[in-house]
Amino acid sequence: MPKRVLIPNALPAEARRAIPSEIEVDYSETDQPLTKAELIRRLQGKDGLICHIILTIDDEVLGACPSLKVVSNVAVGYNNIDVAAARRRGVVVTNTPDVLTETTADFAWALLMAAARRVAEADQYVRSDQWKVWKWDLLWGVDIHGKTLGVVGFGRIGRAVARRGQGFGMRVLYHDTVRADAATERELNASPTDLETLLRESDFVSLHTVLSPETRHLIDERTLRLMKRTAVLINAARGPVVNEAALVKALSERWIAGAGLDVFEEEPRVHPGLLPLRNVTLAPHIASASGDTRIAMATLAIRNCLAVLGGKPALTPVS
Ligand code: DGY
């Protein structure tokens, strides 16, 4: 029996070419997520699923698709998959770490710089023909160099962001459940601290934690109020780590100076209170979206799926 794989959303042809012809692929070149009923229907008789974060793979889906052996997520985050249910049902779950670390850190840094130096506002100012005379006090931002960077979640991406801070002569504070080794702390000029201290002392707070019951709304009204009035919050992790309603309040009432957001609580819906605010830079969940990295992610996801279907261990299983 040939192995059968469902790829229900667009994936680059460069990566799909790695799939051997003997594998039967049910592929759709679309960005629209399937409904749960449609997903279950298309998964019947399939051995593998290669999917994006827009699909929710819960226990009901897994239970209704007994032939499924592997769910290969084209993302490092996997909060769209019930990993415990998959494990119980003997389905391997894989993700795409490492290949997107630097690209994602680049974009978190881009958001940080854009928010600090008001790049989106400046662009809008020029395009809307408001620039009539050079003005001394136009669009003042805040300095980045020499400031304190607080990194919440000191995994691969958090550390890559901290490394960028070294180029700007920044002191780094980090908060994580696991302490980094001494060499890493020295290299990144980084000190571990509790969340409250990090929020009180940082000029820039960049979120790089996974989404879990413990981190949902980690940044809420209480924690936002701990931040400096001049601070900037960056979120390129997962939207629900921040309580968006509280952030709207913090930005409108200037408890903090600004924010840069790539992720949102209910994507693609953005809290309507954020849209009119000029002190927030918004992006449509594109932190890993460079051509090279997206192809690398797709290729790794395919290799993970093929490994499991070939009876081998996945390259990057979710543990
Ligand atoms: C990830 O990899 O988790 C991103 O958020 C989606 O590319």
mmCIF file of C-alpha atoms and ligand atoms in Angstrom:
data_model
loop_
_atom_site.group_PDB
_atom_site.id
_atom_site.type_symbol
_atom_site.label_atom_id
_atom_site.label_comp_id
_atom_site.label_asym_id
_atom_site.label_seq_id
_atom_site.Cartn_x
_atom_site.Cartn_y
_atom_site.Cartn_z
ATOM 1 C CA MET A 1 0.000 0.000 0.000
ATOM 2 C CA PRO A 2 1.459 3.429 -0.897
ATOM 3 C CA LYS A 3 1.745 5.895 1.948
ATOM 4 C CA ARG A 4 -0.737 8.741 1.783
ATOM 5 C CA VAL A 5 -0.116 12.287 2.974
ATOM 6 C CA LEU A 6 -2.428 15.283 3.282
ATOM 7 C CA ILE A 7 -0.970 18.761 2.710
ATOM 8 C CA PRO A 8 -4.106 20.900 2.933
ATOM 9 C CA ASN A 9 -2.445 24.303 2.508
ATOM 10 C CA ALA A 10 0.115 25.940 0.253
ATOM 11 C CA LEU A 11 3.687 24.709 0.613
ATOM 12 C CA PRO A 12 6.553 25.755 -1.725
ATOM 13 C CA ALA A 13 7.105 23.539 -4.774
ATOM 14 C CA GLU A 14 10.885 23.590 -4.058
ATOM 15 C CA ALA A 15 10.183 21.704 -0.835
ATOM 16 C CA ARG A 16 7.425 19.439 -2.192
ATOM 17 C CA ARG A 17 9.810 18.126 -4.858
ATOM 18 C CA ALA A 18 11.540 16.136 -2.066
ATOM 19 C CA ILE A 19 8.462 13.896 -1.742
ATOM 20 C CA PRO A 20 9.097 10.621 -3.613
ATOM 21 C CA SER A 21 6.609 9.808 -6.347
ATOM 22 C CA GLU A 22 5.474 6.601 -4.645
ATOM 23 C CA ILE A 23 3.902 8.694 -1.864
ATOM 24 C CA GLU A 24 0.328 9.705 -2.676
ATOM 25 C CA VAL A 25 -0.112 13.390 -1.873
ATOM 26 C CA ASP A 26 -3.458 15.122 -1.424
ATOM 27 C CA TYR A 27 -2.364 18.739 -1.849
ATOM 28 C CA SER A 28 -4.275 22.032 -1.973
ATOM 29 C CA GLU A 29 -2.621 25.260 -3.063
ATOM 30 C CA THR A 30 -4.749 27.362 -0.734
ATOM 31 C CA ASP A 31 -4.262 29.511 2.352
ATOM 32 C CA GLN A 32 -7.794 28.870 3.621
ATOM 33 C CA PRO A 33 -8.001 26.567 6.639
ATOM 34 C CA LEU A 34 -10.229 23.505 6.332
ATOM 35 C CA THR A 35 -13.203 23.225 8.644
ATOM 36 C CA LYS A 36 -12.872 20.470 11.218
ATOM 37 C CA ALA A 37 -15.372 18.280 9.344
ATOM 38 C CA GLU A 38 -13.521 18.794 6.062
ATOM 39 C CA LEU A 39 -10.163 18.090 7.720
ATOM 40 C CA ILE A 40 -11.459 14.831 9.171
ATOM 41 C CA ARG A 41 -12.907 13.840 5.799
ATOM 42 C CA ARG A 42 -9.682 14.578 3.913
ATOM 43 C CA LEU A 43 -7.599 12.746 6.545
ATOM 44 C CA GLN A 44 -9.429 9.428 6.100
ATOM 45 C CA GLY A 45 -6.927 6.758 5.020
ATOM 46 C CA LYS A 46 -4.001 9.210 5.323
ATOM 47 C CA ASP A 47 -0.777 8.231 7.083
ATOM 48 C CA GLY A 48 0.651 11.707 7.416
ATOM 49 C CA LEU A 49 -0.447 15.321 7.743
ATOM 50 C CA ILE A 50 1.827 18.275 6.961
ATOM 51 C CA CYS A 51 0.079 21.363 8.252
ATOM 52 C CA HIS A 52 0.380 25.008 9.165
ATOM 53 C CA ILE A 53 -0.576 26.667 12.449
ATOM 54 C CA ILE A 54 -3.985 27.611 11.035
ATOM 55 C CA LEU A 55 -5.244 24.050 11.560
ATOM 56 C CA THR A 56 -6.286 22.782 14.965
ATOM 57 C CA ILE A 57 -5.447 19.139 15.515
ATOM 58 C CA ASP A 58 -7.313 18.172 18.652
ATOM 59 C CA ASP A 59 -8.301 14.878 20.217
ATOM 60 C CA GLU A 60 -11.532 14.749 18.195
ATOM 61 C CA VAL A 61 -9.614 15.037 14.915
ATOM 62 C CA LEU A 62 -7.007 12.504 16.005
ATOM 63 C CA GLY A 63 -9.686 10.077 17.238
ATOM 64 C CA ALA A 64 -11.592 10.330 13.953
ATOM 65 C CA CYS A 65 -8.488 9.601 11.845
ATOM 66 C CA PRO A 66 -7.094 6.270 13.077
ATOM 67 C CA SER A 67 -4.750 5.763 10.105
ATOM 68 C CA LEU A 68 -2.749 8.902 10.969
ATOM 69 C CA LYS A 69 0.829 8.265 12.131
ATOM 70 C CA VAL A 70 2.420 11.679 12.002
ATOM 71 C CA VAL A 71 1.398 15.328 12.251
ATOM 72 C CA SER A 72 4.186 17.469 10.903
ATOM 73 C CA ASN A 73 3.694 21.130 11.799
ATOM 74 C CA VAL A 74 5.380 23.682 9.535
ATOM 75 C CA ALA A 75 6.225 25.897 12.501
ATOM 76 C CA VAL A 76 8.317 25.832 15.625
ATOM 77 C CA GLY A 77 5.239 26.540 17.777
ATOM 78 C CA TYR A 78 2.742 23.706 18.124
ATOM 79 C CA ASN A 79 -0.010 25.088 20.346
ATOM 80 C CA ASN A 80 -2.436 24.227 17.496
ATOM 81 C CA ILE A 81 -1.882 20.518 18.220
ATOM 82 C CA ASP A 82 -3.002 18.508 21.231
ATOM 83 C CA VAL A 83 0.373 16.848 21.739
ATOM 84 C CA ALA A 84 -0.735 14.836 24.784
ATOM 85 C CA ALA A 85 -3.677 13.380 22.841
ATOM 86 C CA ALA A 86 -1.392 12.567 19.909
ATOM 87 C CA ARG A 87 1.046 10.778 22.201
ATOM 88 C CA ARG A 88 -1.805 8.791 23.762
ATOM 89 C CA ARG A 89 -2.941 7.740 20.321
ATOM 90 C CA GLY A 90 0.560 6.889 19.103
ATOM 91 C CA VAL A 91 0.740 9.772 16.601
ATOM 92 C CA VAL A 92 4.145 11.448 16.272
ATOM 93 C CA VAL A 93 4.116 15.263 16.303
ATOM 94 C CA THR A 94 6.995 17.206 14.769
ATOM 95 C CA ASN A 95 7.877 20.894 14.440
ATOM 96 C CA THR A 96 10.517 23.000 12.693
ATOM 97 C CA PRO A 97 12.948 24.436 15.246
ATOM 98 C CA ASP A 98 16.376 25.916 14.470
ATOM 99 C CA VAL A 99 15.815 26.685 10.779
ATOM 100 C CA LEU A 100 13.787 29.787 11.665
ATOM 101 C CA THR A 101 15.629 31.019 14.750
ATOM 102 C CA GLU A 102 17.720 33.783 13.196
ATOM 103 C CA THR A 103 15.003 34.946 10.791
ATOM 104 C CA THR A 104 12.469 35.221 13.598
ATOM 105 C CA ALA A 105 14.978 37.066 15.791
ATOM 106 C CA ASP A 106 15.699 39.439 12.872
ATOM 107 C CA PHE A 107 12.030 40.309 12.672
ATOM 108 C CA ALA A 108 11.574 40.728 16.425
ATOM 109 C CA TRP A 109 14.503 43.127 16.206
ATOM 110 C CA ALA A 110 12.934 44.895 13.228
ATOM 111 C CA LEU A 111 9.747 45.399 15.264
ATOM 112 C CA LEU A 112 11.784 46.652 18.199
ATOM 113 C CA MET A 113 13.586 49.187 16.042
ATOM 114 C CA ALA A 114 10.440 50.192 14.168
ATOM 115 C CA ALA A 115 8.535 50.764 17.392
ATOM 116 C CA ALA A 116 11.412 52.627 19.076
ATOM 117 C CA ARG A 117 12.129 54.870 16.104
ATOM 118 C CA ARG A 118 8.531 55.178 14.849
ATOM 119 C CA VAL A 119 9.306 53.854 11.375
ATOM 120 C CA ALA A 120 5.680 53.090 10.401
ATOM 121 C CA GLU A 121 4.555 56.554 11.471
ATOM 122 C CA ALA A 122 7.418 58.155 9.545
ATOM 123 C CA ASP A 123 6.506 56.219 6.413
ATOM 124 C CA GLN A 124 2.866 57.252 6.760
ATOM 125 C CA TYR A 125 3.879 60.886 7.338
ATOM 126 C CA VAL A 126 5.824 61.028 4.076
ATOM 127 C CA ARG A 127 3.262 59.115 2.012
ATOM 128 C CA SER A 128 0.387 61.289 3.199
ATOM 129 C CA ASP A 129 2.238 64.394 2.036
ATOM 130 C CA GLN A 130 2.513 65.923 5.473
ATOM 131 C CA TRP A 131 6.253 66.605 5.057
ATOM 132 C CA LYS A 132 6.328 70.271 4.169
ATOM 133 C CA VAL A 133 9.277 71.473 6.205
ATOM 134 C CA TRP A 134 12.104 69.778 8.105
ATOM 135 C CA LYS A 135 11.183 69.908 11.763
ATOM 136 C CA TRP A 136 13.522 69.736 14.725
ATOM 137 C CA ASP A 137 11.019 68.000 16.984
ATOM 138 C CA LEU A 138 9.457 65.674 14.459
ATOM 139 C CA LEU A 139 8.794 62.023 15.400
ATOM 140 C CA TRP A 140 11.158 61.744 18.332
ATOM 141 C CA GLY A 141 11.671 58.162 19.336
ATOM 142 C CA VAL A 142 13.664 56.407 22.021
ATOM 143 C CA ASP A 143 17.267 55.183 21.882
ATOM 144 C CA ILE A 144 17.992 51.500 21.700
ATOM 145 C CA HIS A 145 21.764 51.425 22.164
ATOM 146 C CA GLY A 146 23.003 51.113 25.707
ATOM 147 C CA LYS A 147 19.544 50.286 27.097
ATOM 148 C CA THR A 148 18.262 47.234 28.965
ATOM 149 C CA LEU A 149 16.647 44.447 26.971
ATOM 150 C CA GLY A 150 14.354 42.057 28.846
ATOM 151 C CA VAL A 151 13.866 38.683 27.165
ATOM 152 C CA VAL A 152 10.972 36.551 28.411
ATOM 153 C CA GLY A 153 11.631 32.951 27.330
ATOM 154 C CA PHE A 154 15.350 32.383 26.868
ATOM 155 C CA GLY A 155 15.251 29.562 24.331
ATOM 156 C CA ARG A 156 16.775 29.616 20.870
ATOM 157 C CA ILE A 157 14.915 32.675 19.580
ATOM 158 C CA GLY A 158 15.134 34.617 22.830
ATOM 159 C CA ARG A 159 18.907 34.089 22.883
ATOM 160 C CA ALA A 160 19.220 35.096 19.231
ATOM 161 C CA VAL A 161 17.410 38.354 20.065
ATOM 162 C CA ALA A 162 19.714 38.863 23.073
ATOM 163 C CA ARG A 163 22.691 38.366 20.739
ATOM 164 C CA ARG A 164 21.432 41.194 18.546
ATOM 165 C CA GLY A 165 21.299 43.336 21.656
ATOM 166 C CA GLN A 166 25.058 42.865 22.033
ATOM 167 C CA GLY A 167 25.586 44.811 18.821
ATOM 168 C CA PHE A 168 23.722 47.677 20.480
ATOM 169 C CA GLY A 169 25.686 47.535 23.731
ATOM 170 C CA MET A 170 22.632 46.431 25.697
ATOM 171 C CA ARG A 171 22.413 44.837 29.100
ATOM 172 C CA VAL A 172 20.176 41.765 28.915
ATOM 173 C CA LEU A 173 17.855 40.490 31.604
ATOM 174 C CA TYR A 174 16.099 37.212 30.970
ATOM 175 C CA HIS A 175 13.315 35.248 32.559
ATOM 176 C CA ASP A 176 12.925 31.526 31.985
ATOM 177 C CA THR A 177 12.147 28.435 34.002
ATOM 178 C CA VAL A 178 15.553 27.031 33.001
ATOM 179 C CA ARG A 179 18.742 28.949 33.709
ATOM 180 C CA ALA A 180 21.211 29.314 30.826
ATOM 181 C CA ASP A 181 24.762 28.090 31.353
ATOM 182 C CA ALA A 182 27.396 30.507 32.575
ATOM 183 C CA ALA A 183 29.138 30.746 29.182
ATOM 184 C CA THR A 184 25.886 31.796 27.476
ATOM 185 C CA GLU A 185 25.147 34.358 30.172
ATOM 186 C CA ARG A 186 28.662 35.791 29.758
ATOM 187 C CA GLU A 187 28.507 35.794 25.955
ATOM 188 C CA LEU A 188 25.126 37.540 25.895
ATOM 189 C CA ASN A 189 25.780 39.825 28.865
ATOM 190 C CA ALA A 190 22.590 38.306 30.258
ATOM 191 C CA SER A 191 21.395 37.936 33.841
ATOM 192 C CA PRO A 192 18.486 35.754 34.967
ATOM 193 C CA THR A 193 15.777 37.433 36.955
ATOM 194 C CA ASP A 194 12.176 37.067 38.041
ATOM 195 C CA LEU A 195 9.515 38.433 35.705
ATOM 196 C CA GLU A 196 8.609 41.395 37.918
ATOM 197 C CA THR A 197 12.198 42.673 38.100
ATOM 198 C CA LEU A 198 12.622 42.197 34.360
ATOM 199 C CA LEU A 199 9.479 44.223 33.651
ATOM 200 C CA ARG A 200 10.441 46.976 36.097
ATOM 201 C CA GLU A 201 13.995 47.383 34.800
ATOM 202 C CA SER A 202 13.797 46.784 31.041
ATOM 203 C CA ASP A 203 13.519 49.453 28.372
ATOM 204 C CA PHE A 204 12.515 46.820 25.821
ATOM 205 C CA VAL A 205 10.646 43.640 26.713
ATOM 206 C CA SER A 206 10.672 40.957 24.026
ATOM 207 C CA LEU A 207 8.462 37.879 24.431
ATOM 208 C CA HIS A 208 9.766 34.519 23.212
ATOM 209 C CA THR A 209 7.953 32.055 25.408
ATOM 210 C CA VAL A 210 5.800 29.144 24.265
ATOM 211 C CA LEU A 211 2.050 29.476 24.725
ATOM 212 C CA SER A 212 0.934 27.262 27.595
ATOM 213 C CA PRO A 213 -1.663 27.557 30.369
ATOM 214 C CA GLU A 214 1.119 29.151 32.472
ATOM 215 C CA THR A 215 2.034 31.793 29.894
ATOM 216 C CA ARG A 216 -1.472 32.714 28.656
ATOM 217 C CA HIS A 217 -1.969 36.394 29.554
ATOM 218 C CA LEU A 218 1.442 36.516 31.237
ATOM 219 C CA ILE A 219 1.366 40.145 30.152
ATOM 220 C CA ASP A 220 -1.847 41.585 31.540
ATOM 221 C CA GLU A 221 -2.962 44.723 33.311
ATOM 222 C CA ARG A 222 -0.961 43.922 36.454
ATOM 223 C CA THR A 223 2.291 43.103 34.667
ATOM 224 C CA LEU A 224 1.945 45.965 32.153
ATOM 225 C CA ARG A 225 1.681 48.369 35.068
ATOM 226 C CA LEU A 226 5.079 47.153 36.304
ATOM 227 C CA MET A 227 6.797 48.301 33.093
ATOM 228 C CA LYS A 228 8.510 51.674 32.659
ATOM 229 C CA ARG A 229 6.441 54.427 31.053
ATOM 230 C CA THR A 230 9.195 54.664 28.421
ATOM 231 C CA ALA A 231 9.272 50.909 27.739
ATOM 232 C CA VAL A 232 8.432 49.121 24.495
ATOM 233 C CA LEU A 233 6.850 45.647 24.392
ATOM 234 C CA ILE A 234 7.598 43.247 21.509
ATOM 235 C CA ASN A 235 5.608 40.078 20.855
ATOM 236 C CA ALA A 236 6.740 37.724 18.094
ATOM 237 C CA ALA A 237 5.845 34.598 20.103
ATOM 238 C CA ARG A 238 2.131 33.850 20.430
ATOM 239 C CA GLY A 239 -0.705 36.358 20.719
ATOM 240 C CA PRO A 240 -2.449 34.998 23.820
ATOM 241 C CA VAL A 241 0.704 35.540 25.905
ATOM 242 C CA VAL A 242 -0.539 39.145 25.995
ATOM 243 C CA ASN A 243 -3.979 40.224 27.143
ATOM 244 C CA GLU A 244 -4.746 42.463 24.160
ATOM 245 C CA ALA A 245 -7.496 44.447 25.905
ATOM 246 C CA ALA A 246 -5.063 45.319 28.699
ATOM 247 C CA LEU A 247 -2.403 46.264 26.153
ATOM 248 C CA VAL A 248 -4.820 48.594 24.363
ATOM 249 C CA LYS A 249 -5.406 50.333 27.692
ATOM 250 C CA ALA A 250 -1.678 50.488 28.468
ATOM 251 C CA LEU A 251 -0.859 51.997 25.081
ATOM 252 C CA SER A 252 -3.753 54.460 24.966
ATOM 253 C CA GLU A 253 -3.206 55.637 28.530
ATOM 254 C CA ARG A 254 0.592 55.629 28.049
ATOM 255 C CA TRP A 255 1.484 53.271 30.880
ATOM 256 C CA ILE A 256 4.121 52.133 28.366
ATOM 257 C CA ALA A 257 5.539 54.003 25.371
ATOM 258 C CA GLY A 258 4.932 51.548 22.562
ATOM 259 C CA ALA A 259 4.660 48.024 21.243
ATOM 260 C CA GLY A 260 5.540 45.941 18.226
ATOM 261 C CA LEU A 261 3.264 42.976 17.582
ATOM 262 C CA ASP A 262 3.553 40.167 15.053
ATOM 263 C CA VAL A 263 1.017 37.915 16.760
ATOM 264 C CA PHE A 264 -2.497 38.415 18.132
ATOM 265 C CA GLU A 265 -4.929 36.718 20.445
ATOM 266 C CA GLU A 266 -7.448 35.730 17.774
ATOM 267 C CA GLU A 267 -5.582 35.837 14.469
ATOM 268 C CA PRO A 268 -6.286 37.139 11.922
ATOM 269 C CA ARG A 269 -8.577 39.369 14.001
ATOM 270 C CA VAL A 270 -6.736 42.266 15.593
ATOM 271 C CA HIS A 271 -8.245 43.942 18.640
ATOM 272 C CA PRO A 272 -10.046 46.995 17.180
ATOM 273 C CA GLY A 273 -8.576 49.163 19.933
ATOM 274 C CA LEU A 274 -5.068 48.597 18.541
ATOM 275 C CA LEU A 275 -5.778 49.805 15.017
ATOM 276 C CA PRO A 276 -6.072 53.562 15.634
ATOM 277 C CA LEU A 277 -3.068 53.654 17.990
ATOM 278 C CA ARG A 278 0.053 55.208 16.550
ATOM 279 C CA ASN A 279 2.377 53.846 19.239
ATOM 280 C CA VAL A 280 2.026 50.252 18.098
ATOM 281 C CA THR A 281 3.607 48.650 15.038
ATOM 282 C CA LEU A 282 1.536 45.770 13.679
ATOM 283 C CA ALA A 283 2.515 42.848 11.440
ATOM 284 C CA PRO A 284 0.517 39.842 10.187
ATOM 285 C CA HIS A 285 2.465 36.977 11.860
ATOM 286 C CA ILE A 286 5.417 37.074 9.457
ATOM 287 C CA ALA A 287 8.452 36.803 11.738
ATOM 288 C CA SER A 288 9.752 33.667 10.017
ATOM 289 C CA ALA A 289 8.704 34.817 6.556
ATOM 290 C CA SER A 290 11.896 35.074 4.540
ATOM 291 C CA GLY A 291 11.956 33.039 1.326
ATOM 292 C CA ASP A 292 14.927 30.921 2.427
ATOM 293 C CA THR A 293 13.514 30.205 5.869
ATOM 294 C CA ARG A 294 10.017 29.348 4.717
ATOM 295 C CA ILE A 295 11.482 26.847 2.230
ATOM 296 C CA ALA A 296 13.740 25.437 4.960
ATOM 297 C CA MET A 297 10.727 25.055 7.284
ATOM 298 C CA ALA A 298 8.666 23.311 4.615
ATOM 299 C CA THR A 299 11.577 21.024 3.730
ATOM 300 C CA LEU A 300 12.161 20.059 7.357
ATOM 301 C CA ALA A 301 8.438 19.386 7.865
ATOM 302 C CA ILE A 302 8.410 17.112 4.807
ATOM 303 C CA ARG A 303 11.567 15.297 5.935
ATOM 304 C CA ASN A 304 10.021 14.759 9.364
ATOM 305 C CA CYS A 305 6.892 13.274 7.827
ATOM 306 C CA LEU A 306 8.847 11.045 5.440
ATOM 307 C CA ALA A 307 11.126 9.812 8.238
ATOM 308 C CA VAL A 308 8.190 8.686 10.370
ATOM 309 C CA LEU A 309 6.401 7.078 7.422
ATOM 310 C CA GLY A 310 9.649 5.282 6.576
ATOM 311 C CA GLY A 311 9.776 3.805 10.086
ATOM 312 C CA LYS A 312 12.615 6.074 11.215
ATOM 313 C CA PRO A 313 12.719 8.558 14.081
ATOM 314 C CA ALA A 314 11.566 12.075 13.245
ATOM 315 C CA LEU A 315 14.338 14.625 12.867
ATOM 316 C CA THR A 316 12.697 17.147 15.150
ATOM 317 C CA PRO A 317 9.927 15.506 17.171
ATOM 318 C CA VAL A 318 8.003 17.525 19.703
ATOM 319 C CA SER A 319 8.983 16.022 23.010
HETATM 320 C C1 DGY B 1 6.180 29.389 14.161
HETATM 321 O O1 DGY B 1 7.051 28.805 13.522
HETATM 322 O O2 DGY B 1 5.756 28.972 15.239
HETATM 323 C C2 DGY B 1 5.627 30.647 13.583
HETATM 324 O O3 DGY B 1 4.858 31.343 14.467
HETATM 325 C C3 DGY B 1 4.860 30.365 12.312
HETATM 326 O O4 DGY B 1 5.742 30.382 11.286
#
